[in-house]
Short mmCIF file of C-alpha atoms in Angstrom, two decimals:
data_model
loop_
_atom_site.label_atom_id
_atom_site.label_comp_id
_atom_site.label_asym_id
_atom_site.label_seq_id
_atom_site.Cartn_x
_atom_site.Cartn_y
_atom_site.Cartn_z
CA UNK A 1421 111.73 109.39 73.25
CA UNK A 1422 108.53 111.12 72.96
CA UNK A 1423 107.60 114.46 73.56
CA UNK A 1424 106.11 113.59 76.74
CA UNK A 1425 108.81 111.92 77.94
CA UNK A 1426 110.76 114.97 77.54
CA UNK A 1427 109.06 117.30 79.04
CA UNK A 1428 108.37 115.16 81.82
CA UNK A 1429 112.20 114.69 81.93
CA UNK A 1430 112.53 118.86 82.07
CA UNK A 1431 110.50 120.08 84.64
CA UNK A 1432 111.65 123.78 84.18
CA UNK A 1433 110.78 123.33 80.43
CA UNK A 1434 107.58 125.61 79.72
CA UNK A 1435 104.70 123.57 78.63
CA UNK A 1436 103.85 123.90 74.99
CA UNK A 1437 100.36 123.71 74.47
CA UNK A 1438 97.79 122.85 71.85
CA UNK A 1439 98.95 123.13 68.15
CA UNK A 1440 103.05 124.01 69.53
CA UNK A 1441 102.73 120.28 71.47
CA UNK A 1442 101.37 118.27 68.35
CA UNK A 1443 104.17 119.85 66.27
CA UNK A 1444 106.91 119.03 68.37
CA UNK A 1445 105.84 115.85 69.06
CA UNK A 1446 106.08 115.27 65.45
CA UNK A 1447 109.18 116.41 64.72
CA UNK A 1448 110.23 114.12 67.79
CA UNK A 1449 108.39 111.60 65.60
CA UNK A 1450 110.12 112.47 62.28
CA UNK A 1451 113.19 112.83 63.84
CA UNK A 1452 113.61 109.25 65.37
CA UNK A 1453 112.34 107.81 62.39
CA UNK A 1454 114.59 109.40 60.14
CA UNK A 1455 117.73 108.69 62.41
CA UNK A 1456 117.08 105.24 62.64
CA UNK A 1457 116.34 104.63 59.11
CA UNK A 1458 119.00 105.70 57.13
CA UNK A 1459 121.14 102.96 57.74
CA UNK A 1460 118.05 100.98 55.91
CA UNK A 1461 117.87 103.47 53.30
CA UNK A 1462 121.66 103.13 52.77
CA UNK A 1463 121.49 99.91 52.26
CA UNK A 1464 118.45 99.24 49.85
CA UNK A 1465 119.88 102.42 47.72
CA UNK A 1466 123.17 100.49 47.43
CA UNK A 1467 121.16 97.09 45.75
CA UNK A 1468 119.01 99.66 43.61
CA UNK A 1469 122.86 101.02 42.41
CA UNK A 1470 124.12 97.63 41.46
CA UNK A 1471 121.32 96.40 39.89
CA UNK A 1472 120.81 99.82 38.04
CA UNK A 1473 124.39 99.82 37.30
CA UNK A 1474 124.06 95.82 35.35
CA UNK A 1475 120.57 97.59 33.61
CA UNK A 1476 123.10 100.40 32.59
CA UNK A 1477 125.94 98.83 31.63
CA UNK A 1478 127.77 101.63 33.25
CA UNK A 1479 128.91 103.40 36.62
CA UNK A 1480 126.46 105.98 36.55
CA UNK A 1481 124.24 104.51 39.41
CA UNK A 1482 127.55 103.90 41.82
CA UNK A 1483 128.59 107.86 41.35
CA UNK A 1484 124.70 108.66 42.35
CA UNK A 1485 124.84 106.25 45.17
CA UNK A 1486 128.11 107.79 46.45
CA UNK A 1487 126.27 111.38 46.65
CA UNK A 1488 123.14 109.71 47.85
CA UNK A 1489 124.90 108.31 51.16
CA UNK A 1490 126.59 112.11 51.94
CA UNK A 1491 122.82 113.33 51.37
CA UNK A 1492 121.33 110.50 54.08
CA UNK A 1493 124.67 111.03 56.62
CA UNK A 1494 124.01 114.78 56.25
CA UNK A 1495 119.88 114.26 56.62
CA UNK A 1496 120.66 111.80 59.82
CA UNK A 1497 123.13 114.29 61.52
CA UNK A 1498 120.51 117.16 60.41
CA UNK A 1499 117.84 115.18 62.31
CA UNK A 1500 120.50 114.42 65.24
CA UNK A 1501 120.70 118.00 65.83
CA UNK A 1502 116.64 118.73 65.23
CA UNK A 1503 116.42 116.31 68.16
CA UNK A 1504 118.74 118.08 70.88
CA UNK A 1505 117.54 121.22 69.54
CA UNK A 1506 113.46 120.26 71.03
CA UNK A 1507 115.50 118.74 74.22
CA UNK A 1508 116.83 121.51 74.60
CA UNK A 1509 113.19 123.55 74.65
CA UNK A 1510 114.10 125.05 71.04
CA UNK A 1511 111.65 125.35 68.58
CA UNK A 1512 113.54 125.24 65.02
CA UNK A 1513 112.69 126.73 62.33
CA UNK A 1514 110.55 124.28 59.55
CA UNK A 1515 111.29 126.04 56.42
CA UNK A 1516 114.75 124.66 55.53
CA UNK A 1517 113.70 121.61 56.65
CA UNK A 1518 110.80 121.12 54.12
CA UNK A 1519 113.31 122.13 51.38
CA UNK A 1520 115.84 119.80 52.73
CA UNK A 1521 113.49 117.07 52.26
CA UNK A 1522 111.90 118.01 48.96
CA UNK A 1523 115.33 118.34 47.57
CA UNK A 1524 117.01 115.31 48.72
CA UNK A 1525 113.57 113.72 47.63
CA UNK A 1526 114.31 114.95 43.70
CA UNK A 1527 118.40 114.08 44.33
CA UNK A 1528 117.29 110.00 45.38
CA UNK A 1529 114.53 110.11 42.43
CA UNK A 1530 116.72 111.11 40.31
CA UNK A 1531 117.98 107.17 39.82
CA UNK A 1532 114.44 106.48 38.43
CA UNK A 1533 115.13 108.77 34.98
CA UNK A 1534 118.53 106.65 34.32
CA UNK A 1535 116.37 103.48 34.86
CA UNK A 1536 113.51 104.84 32.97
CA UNK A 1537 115.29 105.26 29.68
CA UNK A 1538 117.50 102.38 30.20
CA UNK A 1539 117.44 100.24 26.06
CA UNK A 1540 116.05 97.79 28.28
CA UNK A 1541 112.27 97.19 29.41
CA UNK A 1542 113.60 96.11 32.83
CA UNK A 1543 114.40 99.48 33.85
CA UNK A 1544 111.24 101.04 33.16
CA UNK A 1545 109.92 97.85 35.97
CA UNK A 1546 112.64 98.96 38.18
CA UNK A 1547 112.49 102.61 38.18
CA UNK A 1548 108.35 102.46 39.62
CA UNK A 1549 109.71 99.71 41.76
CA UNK A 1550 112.32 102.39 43.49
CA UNK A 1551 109.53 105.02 43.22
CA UNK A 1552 106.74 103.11 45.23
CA UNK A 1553 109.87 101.85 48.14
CA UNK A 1554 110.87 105.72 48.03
CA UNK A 1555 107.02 106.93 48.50
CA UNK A 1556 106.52 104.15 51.18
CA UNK A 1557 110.12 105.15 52.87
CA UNK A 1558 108.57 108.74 53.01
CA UNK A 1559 104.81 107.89 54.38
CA UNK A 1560 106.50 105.84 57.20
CA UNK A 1561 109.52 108.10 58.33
CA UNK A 1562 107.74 111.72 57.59
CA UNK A 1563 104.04 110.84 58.58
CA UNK A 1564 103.76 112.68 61.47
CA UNK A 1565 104.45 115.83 59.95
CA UNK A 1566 102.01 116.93 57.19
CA UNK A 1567 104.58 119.58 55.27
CA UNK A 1568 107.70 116.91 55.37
CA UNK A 1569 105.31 114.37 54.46
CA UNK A 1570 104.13 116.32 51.08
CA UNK A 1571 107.97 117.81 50.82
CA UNK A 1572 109.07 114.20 50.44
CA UNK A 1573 106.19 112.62 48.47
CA UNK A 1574 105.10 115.26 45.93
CA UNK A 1575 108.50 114.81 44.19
CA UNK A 1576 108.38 110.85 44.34
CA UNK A 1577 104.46 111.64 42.91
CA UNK A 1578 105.36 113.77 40.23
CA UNK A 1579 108.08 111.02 38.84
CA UNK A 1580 106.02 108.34 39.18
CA UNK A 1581 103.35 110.36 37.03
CA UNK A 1582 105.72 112.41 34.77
CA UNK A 1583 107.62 110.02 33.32
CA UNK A 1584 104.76 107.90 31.93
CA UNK A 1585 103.46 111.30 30.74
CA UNK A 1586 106.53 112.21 29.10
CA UNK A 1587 107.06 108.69 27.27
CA UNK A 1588 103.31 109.17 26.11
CA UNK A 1589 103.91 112.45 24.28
CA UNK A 1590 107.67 111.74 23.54
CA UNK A 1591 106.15 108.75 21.25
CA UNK A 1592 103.71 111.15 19.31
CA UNK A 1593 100.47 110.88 22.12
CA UNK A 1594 99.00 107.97 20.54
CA UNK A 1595 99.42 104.90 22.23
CA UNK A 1596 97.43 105.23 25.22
CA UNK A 1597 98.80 102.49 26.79
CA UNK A 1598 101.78 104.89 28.09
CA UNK A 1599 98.99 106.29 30.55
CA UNK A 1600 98.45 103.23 32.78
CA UNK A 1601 100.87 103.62 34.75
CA UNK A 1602 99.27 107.13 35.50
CA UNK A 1603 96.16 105.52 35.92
CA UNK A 1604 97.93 103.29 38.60
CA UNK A 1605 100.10 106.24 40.14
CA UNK A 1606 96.78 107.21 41.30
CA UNK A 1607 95.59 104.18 42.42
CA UNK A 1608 98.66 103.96 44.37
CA UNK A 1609 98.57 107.64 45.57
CA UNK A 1610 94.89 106.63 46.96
CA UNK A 1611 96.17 103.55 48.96
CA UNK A 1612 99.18 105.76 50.14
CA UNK A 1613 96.68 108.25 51.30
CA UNK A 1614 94.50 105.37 53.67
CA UNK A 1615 98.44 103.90 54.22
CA UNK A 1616 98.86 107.77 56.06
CA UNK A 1617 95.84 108.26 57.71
CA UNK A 1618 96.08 104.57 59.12
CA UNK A 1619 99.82 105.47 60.41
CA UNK A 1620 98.64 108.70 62.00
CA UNK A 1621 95.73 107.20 63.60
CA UNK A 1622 97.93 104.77 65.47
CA UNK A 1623 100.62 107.21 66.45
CA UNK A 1624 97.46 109.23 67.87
CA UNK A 1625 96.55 106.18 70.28
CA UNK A 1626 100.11 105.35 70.94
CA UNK A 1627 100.27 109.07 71.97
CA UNK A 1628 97.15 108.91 74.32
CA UNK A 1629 97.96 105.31 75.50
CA UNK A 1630 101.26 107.31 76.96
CA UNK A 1631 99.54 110.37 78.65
CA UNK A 1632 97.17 108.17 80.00
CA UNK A 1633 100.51 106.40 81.26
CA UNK A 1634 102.18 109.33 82.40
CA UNK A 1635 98.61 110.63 83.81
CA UNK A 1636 98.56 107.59 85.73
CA UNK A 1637 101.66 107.69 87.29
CA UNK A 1638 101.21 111.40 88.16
CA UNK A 1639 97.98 110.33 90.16
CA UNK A 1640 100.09 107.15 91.54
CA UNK A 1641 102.79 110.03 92.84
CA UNK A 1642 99.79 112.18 93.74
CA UNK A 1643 98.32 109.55 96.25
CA UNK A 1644 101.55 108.04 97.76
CA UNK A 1645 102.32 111.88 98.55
CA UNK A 1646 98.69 112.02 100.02
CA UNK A 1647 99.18 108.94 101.81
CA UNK A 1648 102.64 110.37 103.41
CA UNK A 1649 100.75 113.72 104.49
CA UNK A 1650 98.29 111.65 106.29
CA UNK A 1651 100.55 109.00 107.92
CA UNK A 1652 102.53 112.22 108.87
CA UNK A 1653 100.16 114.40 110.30
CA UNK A 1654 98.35 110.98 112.39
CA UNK A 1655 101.52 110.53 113.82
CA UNK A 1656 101.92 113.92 115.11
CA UNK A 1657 98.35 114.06 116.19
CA UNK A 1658 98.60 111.07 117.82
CA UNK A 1659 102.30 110.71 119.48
CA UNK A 1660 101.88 114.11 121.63
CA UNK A 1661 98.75 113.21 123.71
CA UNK A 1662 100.14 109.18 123.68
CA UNK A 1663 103.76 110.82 125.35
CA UNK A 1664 101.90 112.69 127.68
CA UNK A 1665 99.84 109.66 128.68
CA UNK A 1666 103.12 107.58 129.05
CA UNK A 1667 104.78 110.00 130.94
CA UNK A 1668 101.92 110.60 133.30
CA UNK A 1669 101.51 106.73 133.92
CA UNK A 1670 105.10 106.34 134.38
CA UNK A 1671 105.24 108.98 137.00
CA UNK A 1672 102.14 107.35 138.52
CA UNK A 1673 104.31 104.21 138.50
CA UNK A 1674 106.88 105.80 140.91
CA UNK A 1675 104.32 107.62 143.36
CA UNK A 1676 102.40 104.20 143.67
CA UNK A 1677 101.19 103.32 146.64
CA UNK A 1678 100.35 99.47 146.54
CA UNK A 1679 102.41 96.61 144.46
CA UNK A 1680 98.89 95.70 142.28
CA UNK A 1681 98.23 99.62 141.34
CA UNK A 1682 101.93 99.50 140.20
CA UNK A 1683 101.47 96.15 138.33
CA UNK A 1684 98.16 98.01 136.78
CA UNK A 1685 100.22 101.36 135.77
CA UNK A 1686 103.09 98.98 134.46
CA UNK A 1687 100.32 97.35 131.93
CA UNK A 1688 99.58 100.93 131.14
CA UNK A 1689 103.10 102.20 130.38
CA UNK A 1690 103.95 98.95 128.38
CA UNK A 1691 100.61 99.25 126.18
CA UNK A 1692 101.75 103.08 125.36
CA UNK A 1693 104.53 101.78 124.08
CA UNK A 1694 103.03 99.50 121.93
CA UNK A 1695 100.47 102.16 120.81
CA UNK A 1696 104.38 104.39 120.13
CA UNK A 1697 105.91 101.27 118.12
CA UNK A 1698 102.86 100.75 116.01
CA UNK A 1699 103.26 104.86 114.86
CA UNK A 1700 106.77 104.17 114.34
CA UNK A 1701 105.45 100.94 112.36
CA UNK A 1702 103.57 103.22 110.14
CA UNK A 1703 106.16 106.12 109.59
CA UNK A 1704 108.64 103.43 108.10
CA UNK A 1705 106.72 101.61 106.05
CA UNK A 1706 106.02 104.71 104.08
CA UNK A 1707 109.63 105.63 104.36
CA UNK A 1708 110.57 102.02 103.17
CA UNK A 1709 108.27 102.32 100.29
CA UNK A 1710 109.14 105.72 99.23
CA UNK A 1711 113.00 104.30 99.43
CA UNK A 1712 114.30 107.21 102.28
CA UNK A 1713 114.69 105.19 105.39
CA UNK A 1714 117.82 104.44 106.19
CA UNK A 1715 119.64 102.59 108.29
CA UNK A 1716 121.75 104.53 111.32
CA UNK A 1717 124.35 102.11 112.72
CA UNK A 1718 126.16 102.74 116.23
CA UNK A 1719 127.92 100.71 118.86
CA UNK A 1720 125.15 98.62 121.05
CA UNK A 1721 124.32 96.17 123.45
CA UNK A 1722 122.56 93.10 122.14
CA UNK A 1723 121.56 92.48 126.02
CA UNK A 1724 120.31 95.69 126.05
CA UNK A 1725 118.08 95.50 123.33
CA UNK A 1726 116.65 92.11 123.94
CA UNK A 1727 115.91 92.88 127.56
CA UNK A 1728 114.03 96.23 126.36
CA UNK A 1729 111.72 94.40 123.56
CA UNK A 1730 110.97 91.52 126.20
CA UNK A 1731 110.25 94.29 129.58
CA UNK A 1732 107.14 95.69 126.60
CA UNK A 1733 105.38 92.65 126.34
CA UNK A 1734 106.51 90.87 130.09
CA UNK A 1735 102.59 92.10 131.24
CA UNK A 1736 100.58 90.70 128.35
CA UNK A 1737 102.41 87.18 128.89
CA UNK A 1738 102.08 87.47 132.31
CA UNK A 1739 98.22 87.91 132.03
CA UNK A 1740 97.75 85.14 129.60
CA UNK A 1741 99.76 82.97 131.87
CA UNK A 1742 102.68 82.51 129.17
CA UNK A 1743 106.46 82.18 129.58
CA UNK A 1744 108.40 84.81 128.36
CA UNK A 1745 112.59 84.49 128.38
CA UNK A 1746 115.70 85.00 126.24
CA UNK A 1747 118.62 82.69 126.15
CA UNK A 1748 121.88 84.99 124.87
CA UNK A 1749 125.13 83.26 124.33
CA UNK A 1750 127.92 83.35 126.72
CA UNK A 1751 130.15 84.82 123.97
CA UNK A 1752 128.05 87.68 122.96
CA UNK A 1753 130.16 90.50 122.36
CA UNK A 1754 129.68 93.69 124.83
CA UNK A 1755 129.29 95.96 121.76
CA UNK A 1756 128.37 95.64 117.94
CA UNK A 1757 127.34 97.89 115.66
CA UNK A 1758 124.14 98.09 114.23
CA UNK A 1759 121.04 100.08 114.31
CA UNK A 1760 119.60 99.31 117.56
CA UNK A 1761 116.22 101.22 117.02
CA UNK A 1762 116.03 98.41 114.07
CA UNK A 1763 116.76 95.48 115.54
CA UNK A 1764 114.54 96.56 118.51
CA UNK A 1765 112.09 97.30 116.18
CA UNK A 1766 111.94 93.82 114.41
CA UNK A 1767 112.42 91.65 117.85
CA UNK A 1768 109.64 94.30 118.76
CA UNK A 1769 106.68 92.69 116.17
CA UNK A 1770 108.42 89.49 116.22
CA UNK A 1771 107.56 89.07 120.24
CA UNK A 1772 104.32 91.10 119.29
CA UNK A 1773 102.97 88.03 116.91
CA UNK A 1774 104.38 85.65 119.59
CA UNK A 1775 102.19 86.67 122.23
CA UNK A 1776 99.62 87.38 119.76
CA UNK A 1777 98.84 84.30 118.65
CA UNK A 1778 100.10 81.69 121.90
CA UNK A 1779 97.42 81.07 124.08
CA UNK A 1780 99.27 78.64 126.28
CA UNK A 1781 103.09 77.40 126.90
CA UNK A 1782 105.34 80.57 126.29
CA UNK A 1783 107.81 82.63 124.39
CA UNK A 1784 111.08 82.05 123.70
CA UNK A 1785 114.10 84.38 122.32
CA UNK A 1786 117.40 82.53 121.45
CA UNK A 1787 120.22 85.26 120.80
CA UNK A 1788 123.37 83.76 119.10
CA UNK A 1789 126.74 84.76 117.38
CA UNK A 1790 128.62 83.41 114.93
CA UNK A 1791 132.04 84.32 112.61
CA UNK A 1792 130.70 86.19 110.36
CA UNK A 1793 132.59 85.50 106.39
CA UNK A 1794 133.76 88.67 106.70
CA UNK A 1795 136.65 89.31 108.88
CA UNK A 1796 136.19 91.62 112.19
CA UNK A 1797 131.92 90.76 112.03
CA UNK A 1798 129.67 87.99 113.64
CA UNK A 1799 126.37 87.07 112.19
CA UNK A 1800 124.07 87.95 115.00
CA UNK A 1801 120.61 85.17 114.93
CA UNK A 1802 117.96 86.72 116.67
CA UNK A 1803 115.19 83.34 117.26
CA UNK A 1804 111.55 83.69 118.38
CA UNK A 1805 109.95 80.79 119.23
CA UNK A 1806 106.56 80.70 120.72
CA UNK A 1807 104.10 77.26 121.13
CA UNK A 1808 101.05 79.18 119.82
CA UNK A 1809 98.74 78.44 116.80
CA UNK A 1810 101.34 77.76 114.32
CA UNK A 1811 100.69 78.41 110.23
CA UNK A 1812 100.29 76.33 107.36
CA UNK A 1813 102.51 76.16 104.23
CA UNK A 1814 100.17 78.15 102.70
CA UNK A 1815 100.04 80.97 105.05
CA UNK A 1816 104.14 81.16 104.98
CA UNK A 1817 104.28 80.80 100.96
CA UNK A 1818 101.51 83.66 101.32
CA UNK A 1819 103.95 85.75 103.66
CA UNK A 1820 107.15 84.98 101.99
CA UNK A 1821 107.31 82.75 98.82
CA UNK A 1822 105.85 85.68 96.98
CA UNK A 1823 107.36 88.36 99.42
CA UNK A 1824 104.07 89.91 100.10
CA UNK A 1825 105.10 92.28 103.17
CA UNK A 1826 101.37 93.11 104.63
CA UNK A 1827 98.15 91.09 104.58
CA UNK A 1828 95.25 91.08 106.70
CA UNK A 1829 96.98 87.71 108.72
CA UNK A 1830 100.24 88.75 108.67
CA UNK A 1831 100.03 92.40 109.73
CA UNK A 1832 101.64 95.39 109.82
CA UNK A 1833 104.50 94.18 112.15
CA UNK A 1834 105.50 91.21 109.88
CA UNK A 1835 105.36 93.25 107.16
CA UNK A 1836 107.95 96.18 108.36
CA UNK A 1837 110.12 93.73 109.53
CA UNK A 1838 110.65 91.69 106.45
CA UNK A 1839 111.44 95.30 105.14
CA UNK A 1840 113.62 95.96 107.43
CA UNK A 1841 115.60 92.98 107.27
CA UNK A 1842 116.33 93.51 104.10
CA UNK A 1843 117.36 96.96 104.16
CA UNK A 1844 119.89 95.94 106.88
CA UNK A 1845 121.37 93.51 104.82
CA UNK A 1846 119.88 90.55 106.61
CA UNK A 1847 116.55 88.19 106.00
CA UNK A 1848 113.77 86.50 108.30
CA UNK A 1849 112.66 82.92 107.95
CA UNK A 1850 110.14 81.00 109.55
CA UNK A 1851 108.85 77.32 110.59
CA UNK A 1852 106.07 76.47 111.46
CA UNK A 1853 103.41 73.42 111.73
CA UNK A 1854 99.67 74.42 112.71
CA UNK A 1855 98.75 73.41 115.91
CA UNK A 1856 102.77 73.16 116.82
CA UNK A 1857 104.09 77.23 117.09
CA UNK A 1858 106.04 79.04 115.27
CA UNK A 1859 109.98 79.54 115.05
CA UNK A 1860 110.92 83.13 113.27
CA UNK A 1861 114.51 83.80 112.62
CA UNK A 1862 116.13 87.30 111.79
CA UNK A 1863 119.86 87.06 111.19
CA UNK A 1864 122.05 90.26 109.83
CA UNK A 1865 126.28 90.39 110.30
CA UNK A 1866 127.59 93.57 111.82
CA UNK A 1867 131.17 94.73 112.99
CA UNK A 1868 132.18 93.80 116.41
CA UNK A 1869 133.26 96.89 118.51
CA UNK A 1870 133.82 95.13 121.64
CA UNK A 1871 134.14 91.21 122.50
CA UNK A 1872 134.40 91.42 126.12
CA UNK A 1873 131.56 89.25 127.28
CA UNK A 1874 129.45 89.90 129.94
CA UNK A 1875 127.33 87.53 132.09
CA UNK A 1876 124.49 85.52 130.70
CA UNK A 1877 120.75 87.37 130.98
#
């Protein structure tokens, strides 16, 4: 985990900035690298020891690979604790650290003087073969941190250059030819050099690719919370003058003095509370999005329901000349539970698309019951069918073959109620030919409370 991540984890955790960021982010860096290398390291050192220890002709190499593994278990649980120490918010200390590293560097380079004075040229071969794998072991696991990087590589450096040195004088200084591989240490120290600055280039644009991330996100939480504040305060603006308009109509209703004003007050009542379902529309979706709606279950009437979603939209019908009429099953039980505000809700925009889009014919709602697999629960099928323009395959594959919940076509209706079929446990298909209507189908199971049927609506 990066540094980011953690203190994005830690709220409380005081931000660290400029030069204090970079540094713990790099000991994050070193730290990961070094915990999940030394199993690697481990197991390379142990081939180096048995083909050192054939070189040798003796056990030499085996006693230095048994201390090297209790230096790496101690460097990996060293770098364990490094890394709950900066979860924690610590910042440790960095001068035992660098000496850790510089002396464990000497301890594992040590193998390089047995192979280096080993009666046989191989070893000489093998020892700057182990030197380059150690100096490219410490580019890769220490670059982030400029002082472990130079605490593990100086040492590595100064065998790879001291030895050939020391041979050169050790054989009188004459033969010059002891000094190439100096001349290539250097060589190799410049390629090691581009090798780091390469390395630390990319973890620098792996490190902004992440803020930008994390930046990102923050602005993606910043406008959802924006978006919630404005759904919010529309709804309150809105549903105080709209309930004073309904209750004013409604009480015109009763006072009425002719059947056609109270037909004309009824249209007005009914479109309020179209105007109130459409606000309710909007809260949800934002609370389905955000994941905090939930779903309130209680003992109610099926009947009761359907006859309240059908009494909203009985004017509209009536003044497009459309049918409008539920068929509910004999044996519908008196009481279920379920979240009536819900299922209202959903029968609400399915009826709403009905009428929507049916221009002649009518609207139909089929309510049925069924044993449910579960025992003491029916599956409750809640059927919309209207003989309006009908869709195309496209337009349903659009609506649910990719579950895309709001569309310019579709709506905001459609698109709460596929929502909210889910979130109750249930799902809503469709059929539909165009030209031929359309058949929508919500089905959810629920406990039975009561199975005392009543009479058929």
């Amino acid at each position: 985990m990066n540094a980011d991540a953690h203190s994005e984890a830690r709220p409380d955790r005081p931000p660290l900035a400029g030069l204090v960021d970079q540094r713990t982010r790099a000991l994050l860096q070193v730290g990961q690298a070094r915990v999940a290398n030394a199993w690697m390291r481990l197991g390379s050192c142990a081939i180096v020891a048995i083909v050192a220890m054939s070189i040798l002709g003796n056990l030499w190499p085996i006693a230095w690979w048994i201390g090297l593994s209790v230096v790496i278990f101690f460097d990996r649980s060293l770098h364990q604790r490094l890394l709950k120490a900066i979860d924690a918010g610590e910042q440790p200390s960095m001068t035992w650290l660098v000496v850790w590293t510089a002396a464990q560097s000497i301890y594992g380079n040590t193998l390089a003087i047995m192979l280096w004075f080993a009666p046989y040229v191989p070893g000489e071969s093998l020892a700057v073969i182990y030197l380059c794998g150690g100096l490219a072991n410490a580019i890769a696991t220490l670059r982030a941190h400029a002082g472990l990087t130079l605490a593990g590589a100086v040492p590595t450096l100064g065998f790879l250059m001291g030895l050939p040195i020391f041979n050169f004088f050790a054989n009188g200084a004459t033969n010059t030819a002891d000094l190439m591989l100096v001349v290539g240490a250097l060589l190799l120290l410049g390629f090691g050099v581009n090798l780091w600055k390469s390395l630390l280039a990319s973890d620098a644009a792996h490190a902004r690719a992440e803020e930008a991330a994390i930046r990102e996100q923050q602005a993606a939480a910043a406008a959802a919370l924006a978006k919630t504040d404005t759904i919010q305060r529309m709804n309150d603006e809105l549903r105080t003058p709209m309930m004073a308009l309904i209750g004013a109509a409604e009480h015109l209703h009763r006072v009425a003095a002719t059947p056609s004003a109270r037909a004309h007050i009824a249209t007005l009542v009914q479109a309020g509370e179209v105007l109130k379902q459409v606000l309710d529309d909007l809260t949800d979706l934002d609370r389905l999005e955000n994941g905090s709606l939930e779903v309130e279950p209680a003992p109610t009437s099926v009947r009761d329901i359907v006859r309240s979603a059908l009494s909203a939209f009985r004017s509209a019908a009536d003044d497009k000349g459309l049918e409008l009429f539920a068929d509910i099953s004999a044996d519908m039980p008196t009481s279920i539970e379920m979240d009536a505000r819900r299922v209202r809700q959903i029968l609400f925009n399915l009826l709403a698309n009905a009428v929507r889009y049916t221009q002649h014919g009518g609207v139909r709602v089929r309510v049925s019951a069924q044993v449910a697999p579960l025992p003491g629960r029916v599956r409750l099928s809640f059927v919309v069918a209207d003989t309006g323009l009908g869709m195309s395959r496209a337009q349903l594959s659009a609506i649910f073959g990719r579950e895309r919940v709001a569309g310019a076509s579709d709506g905001l209706g459609l698109a709460i109620s596929l929502k909210l079929a889910r979130a109750m446990g249930g799902h809503i298909t469709a059929k539909s030919e165009p030209g031929e209507g359309s058949v929508f189908t919500f089905t959810f199971d629920a406990p039975v409370i009561s199975r005392s049927a009543n009479a058929a609506a």
